[in-house]
Coordinates of C-alpha atoms in Angstrom, one line a residue:
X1 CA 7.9 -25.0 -20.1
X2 CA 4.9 -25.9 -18.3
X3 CA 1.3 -25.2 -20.3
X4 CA -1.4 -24.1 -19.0
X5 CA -5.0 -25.3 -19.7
X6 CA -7.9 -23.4 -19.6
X7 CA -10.1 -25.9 -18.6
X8 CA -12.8 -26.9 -16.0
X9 CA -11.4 -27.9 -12.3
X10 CA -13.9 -29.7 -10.1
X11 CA -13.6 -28.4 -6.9
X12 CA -12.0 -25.7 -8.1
X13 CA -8.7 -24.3 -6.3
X14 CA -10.4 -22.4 -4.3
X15 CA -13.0 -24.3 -2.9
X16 CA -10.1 -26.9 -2.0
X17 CA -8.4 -23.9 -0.3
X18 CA -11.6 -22.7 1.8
X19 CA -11.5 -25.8 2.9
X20 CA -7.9 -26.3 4.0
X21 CA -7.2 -22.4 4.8
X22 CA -8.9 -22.5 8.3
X23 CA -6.2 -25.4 9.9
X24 CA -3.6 -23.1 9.1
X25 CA -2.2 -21.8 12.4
X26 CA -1.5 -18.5 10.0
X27 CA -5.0 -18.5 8.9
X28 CA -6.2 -15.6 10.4
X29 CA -10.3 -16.4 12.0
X30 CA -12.8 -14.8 9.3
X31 CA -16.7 -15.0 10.5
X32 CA -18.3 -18.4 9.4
X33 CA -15.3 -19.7 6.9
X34 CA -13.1 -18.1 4.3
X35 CA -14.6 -15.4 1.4
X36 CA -12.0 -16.3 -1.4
X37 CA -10.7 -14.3 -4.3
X38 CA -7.9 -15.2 -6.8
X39 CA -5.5 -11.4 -6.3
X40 CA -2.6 -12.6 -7.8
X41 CA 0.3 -14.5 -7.9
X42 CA 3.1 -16.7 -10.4
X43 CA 4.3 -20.2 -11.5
X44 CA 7.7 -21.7 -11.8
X45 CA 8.9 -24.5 -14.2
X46 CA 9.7 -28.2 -13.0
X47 CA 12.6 -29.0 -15.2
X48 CA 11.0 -32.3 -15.6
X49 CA 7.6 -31.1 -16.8
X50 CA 6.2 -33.2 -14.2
X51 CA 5.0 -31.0 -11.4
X52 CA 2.8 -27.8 -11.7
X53 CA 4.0 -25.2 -9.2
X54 CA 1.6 -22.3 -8.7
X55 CA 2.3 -19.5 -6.2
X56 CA -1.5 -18.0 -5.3
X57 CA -2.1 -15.0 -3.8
X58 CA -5.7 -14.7 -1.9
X59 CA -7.7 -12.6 -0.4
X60 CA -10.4 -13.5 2.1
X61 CA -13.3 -11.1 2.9
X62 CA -14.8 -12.5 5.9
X63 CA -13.3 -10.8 8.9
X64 CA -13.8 -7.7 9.8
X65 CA -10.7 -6.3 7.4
X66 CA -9.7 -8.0 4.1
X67 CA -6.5 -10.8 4.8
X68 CA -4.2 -11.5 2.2
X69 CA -2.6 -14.8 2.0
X70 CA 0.3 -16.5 0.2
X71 CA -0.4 -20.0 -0.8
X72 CA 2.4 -22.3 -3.1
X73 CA 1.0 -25.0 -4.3
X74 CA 2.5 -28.1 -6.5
X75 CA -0.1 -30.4 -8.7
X76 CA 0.9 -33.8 -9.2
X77 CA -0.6 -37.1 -11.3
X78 CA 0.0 -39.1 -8.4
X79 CA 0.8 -38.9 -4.6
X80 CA 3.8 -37.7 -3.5
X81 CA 5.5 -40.3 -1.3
X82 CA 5.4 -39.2 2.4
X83 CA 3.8 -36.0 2.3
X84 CA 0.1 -37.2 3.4
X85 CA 0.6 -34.2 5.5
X86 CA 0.6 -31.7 3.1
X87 CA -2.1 -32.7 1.1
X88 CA -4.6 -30.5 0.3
X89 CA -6.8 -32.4 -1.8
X90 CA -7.8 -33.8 -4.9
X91 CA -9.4 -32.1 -7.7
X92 CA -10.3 -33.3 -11.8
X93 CA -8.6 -31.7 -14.4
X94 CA -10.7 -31.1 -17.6
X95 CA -7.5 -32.2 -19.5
X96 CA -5.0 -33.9 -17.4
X97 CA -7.6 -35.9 -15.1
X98 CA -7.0 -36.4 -11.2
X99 CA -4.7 -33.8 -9.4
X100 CA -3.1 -34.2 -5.9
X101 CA -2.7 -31.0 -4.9
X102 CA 0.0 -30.3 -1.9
X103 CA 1.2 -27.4 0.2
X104 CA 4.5 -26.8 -1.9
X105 CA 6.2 -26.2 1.3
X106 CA 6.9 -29.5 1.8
X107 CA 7.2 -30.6 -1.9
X108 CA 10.7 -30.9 -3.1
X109 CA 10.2 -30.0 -6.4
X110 CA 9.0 -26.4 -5.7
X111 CA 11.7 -26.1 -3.0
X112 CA 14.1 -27.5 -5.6
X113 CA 13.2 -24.2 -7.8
X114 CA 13.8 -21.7 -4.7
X115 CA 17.4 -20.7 -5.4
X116 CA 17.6 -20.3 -8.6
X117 CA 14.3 -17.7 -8.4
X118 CA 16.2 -15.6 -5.8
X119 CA 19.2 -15.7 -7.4
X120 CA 17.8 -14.6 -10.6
X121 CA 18.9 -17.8 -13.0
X122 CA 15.1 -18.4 -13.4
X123 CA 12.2 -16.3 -13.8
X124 CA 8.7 -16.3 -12.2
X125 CA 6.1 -17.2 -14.8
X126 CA 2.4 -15.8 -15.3
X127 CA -0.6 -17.2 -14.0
X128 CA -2.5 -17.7 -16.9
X129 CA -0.6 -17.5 -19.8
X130 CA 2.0 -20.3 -21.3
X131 CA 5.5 -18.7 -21.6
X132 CA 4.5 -15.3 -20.2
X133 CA 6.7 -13.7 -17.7
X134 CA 5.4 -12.2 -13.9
X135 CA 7.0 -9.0 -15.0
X136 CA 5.7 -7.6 -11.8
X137 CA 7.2 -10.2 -9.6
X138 CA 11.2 -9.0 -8.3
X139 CA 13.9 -11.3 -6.5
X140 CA 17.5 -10.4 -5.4
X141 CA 20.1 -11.9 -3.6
X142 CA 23.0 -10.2 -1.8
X143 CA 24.7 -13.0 -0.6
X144 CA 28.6 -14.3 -1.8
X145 CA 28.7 -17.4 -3.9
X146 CA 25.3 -19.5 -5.1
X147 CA 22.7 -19.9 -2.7
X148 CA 22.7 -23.7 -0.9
X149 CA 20.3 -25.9 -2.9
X150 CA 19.6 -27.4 0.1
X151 CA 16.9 -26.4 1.5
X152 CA 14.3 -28.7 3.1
X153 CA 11.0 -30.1 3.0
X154 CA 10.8 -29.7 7.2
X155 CA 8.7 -26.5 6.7
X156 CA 8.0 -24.8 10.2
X157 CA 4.5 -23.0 10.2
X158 CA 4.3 -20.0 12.7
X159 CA 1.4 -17.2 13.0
X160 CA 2.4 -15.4 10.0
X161 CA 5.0 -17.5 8.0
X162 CA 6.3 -20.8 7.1
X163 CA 10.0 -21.4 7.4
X164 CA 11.9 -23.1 5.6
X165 CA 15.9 -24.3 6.8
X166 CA 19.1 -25.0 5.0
X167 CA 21.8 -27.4 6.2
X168 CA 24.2 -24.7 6.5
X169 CA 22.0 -22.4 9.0
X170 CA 19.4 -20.1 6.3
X171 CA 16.4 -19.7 6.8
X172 CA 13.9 -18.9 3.6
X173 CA 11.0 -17.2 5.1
X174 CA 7.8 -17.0 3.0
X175 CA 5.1 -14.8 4.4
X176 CA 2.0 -16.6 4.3
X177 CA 0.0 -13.5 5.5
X178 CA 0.9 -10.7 3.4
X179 CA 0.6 -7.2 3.8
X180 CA 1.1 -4.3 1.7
X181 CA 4.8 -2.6 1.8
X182 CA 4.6 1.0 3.0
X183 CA 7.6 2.0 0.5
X184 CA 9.7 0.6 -2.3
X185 CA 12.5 0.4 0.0
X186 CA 11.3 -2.3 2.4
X187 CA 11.5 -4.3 -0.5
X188 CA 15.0 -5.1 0.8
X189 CA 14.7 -5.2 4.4
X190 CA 17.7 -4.8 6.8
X191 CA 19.2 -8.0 7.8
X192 CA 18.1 -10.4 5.0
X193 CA 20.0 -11.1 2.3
X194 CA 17.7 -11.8 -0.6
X195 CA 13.9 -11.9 -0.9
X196 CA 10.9 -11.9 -3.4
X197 CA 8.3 -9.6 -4.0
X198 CA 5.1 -9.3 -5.9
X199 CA 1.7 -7.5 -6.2
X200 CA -1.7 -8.5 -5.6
X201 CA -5.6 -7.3 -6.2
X202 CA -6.9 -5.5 -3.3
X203 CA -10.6 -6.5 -2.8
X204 CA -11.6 -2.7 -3.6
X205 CA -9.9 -3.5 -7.5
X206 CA -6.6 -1.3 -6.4
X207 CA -3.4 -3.3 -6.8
X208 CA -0.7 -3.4 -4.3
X209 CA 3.3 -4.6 -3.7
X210 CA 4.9 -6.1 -1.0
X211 CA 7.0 -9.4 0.1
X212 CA 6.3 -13.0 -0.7
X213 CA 9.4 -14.0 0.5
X214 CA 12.7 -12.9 2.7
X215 CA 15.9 -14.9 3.3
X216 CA 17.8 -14.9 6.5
X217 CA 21.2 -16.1 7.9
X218 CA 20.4 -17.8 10.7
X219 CA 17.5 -18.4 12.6
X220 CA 14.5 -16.3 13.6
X221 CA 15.2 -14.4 17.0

């Protein structure tokens, strides 16, 4: 179980992330560079204890409406092997010292913990407090047998998601700009055949729902 320290980051997460945000090709062009707030979000568990893997939801004030945006991250004591691409930065830990921080898109360990989230054998932990469920984040899965463990770290970025492929032809979709669901019942959209879902802060202090996450069959048409 990972524990988390309240403790003093320097840059904090999201001054790294108003830095990286804007060479996103889903970043979505605010007026002079990103106005970021913490709305929300969950962490898993590496197994190992090594890897911190956060899920952060943020919202960004500077356009002319208020974006929402779905950001994993993984924290690491040391460079991940191969993955200069996906680094975000460096930060210092009050307690645990230097941090690589990476896109988790592209880090296996947070990929690693993908199927067994959707298929409900692990649970979504809280931001900010050690051994405390995301009660308000939901997964399901509709598919027959366990879901592939294989998916891989050749994340696709497009305008809106990143896209991530299994060997056997699925596609794990996580919606990097997110956006309110209009009802409970596109929760489970037609044609996918599991997804996760969570709320987030609203800059006006309202809270919202909607998906972090859909899995498809096959490719997107």
């Amino acid at each position: 179980m990972a524990v988390i320290h309240h403790t003093r980051l320097e840059p904090t997460k999201l001054e790294l992330l108003a830095s990286w945000l804007p060479s996103r090709p889903w970043y979505g062009d605010g007026a002079g560079g990103p106005e970021l707030a913490n709305a929300g979000g969950f962490r898993l568990d590496d197994p190992q204890g090594e890897v911190g893997i956060e899920f952060i939801v943020v919202t960004d004030a500077s356009g002319p409406l208020p974006a929402a945006y779905l950001v994993p991250l993984t924290y690491r004591g040391a460079p991940l092997d191969g993955a200069e691409h996906a680094l975000v930065g460096t930060m210092e830990h009050g307690v645990l010292g230097r941090r690589w921080v990476y896109d988790g898109c592209h880090d296996p360990v947070l990929i690693g913990q993908l199927p067994a989230l959707i298929e409900g054998r692990d649970q979504a932990q809280d931001q900010n407090t050690t051994g405390a469920p995301a009660r308000d984040v939901t997964c399901a899965y509709a598919g027959e047998g366990s879901l592939p463990m294989d998916f891989t770290t050749a994340a696709t970025d497009t305008r809106e998601s990143t896209e991530l492929p299994t060997l056997n032809g699925m596609v794990l979709r996580l919606h990097r700009v997110l956006r309110p669901a209009p009802e409970p019942s596109s929760l489970s959209p037609r044609g996918t055949t599991g997804h996760i879902a969570g709320s987030w802060h609203l800059p006006d202090g309202s809270r919202t729902a909607g998906l972090f996450a859909t899995l498809h069959t096959g490719p997107r048409s």
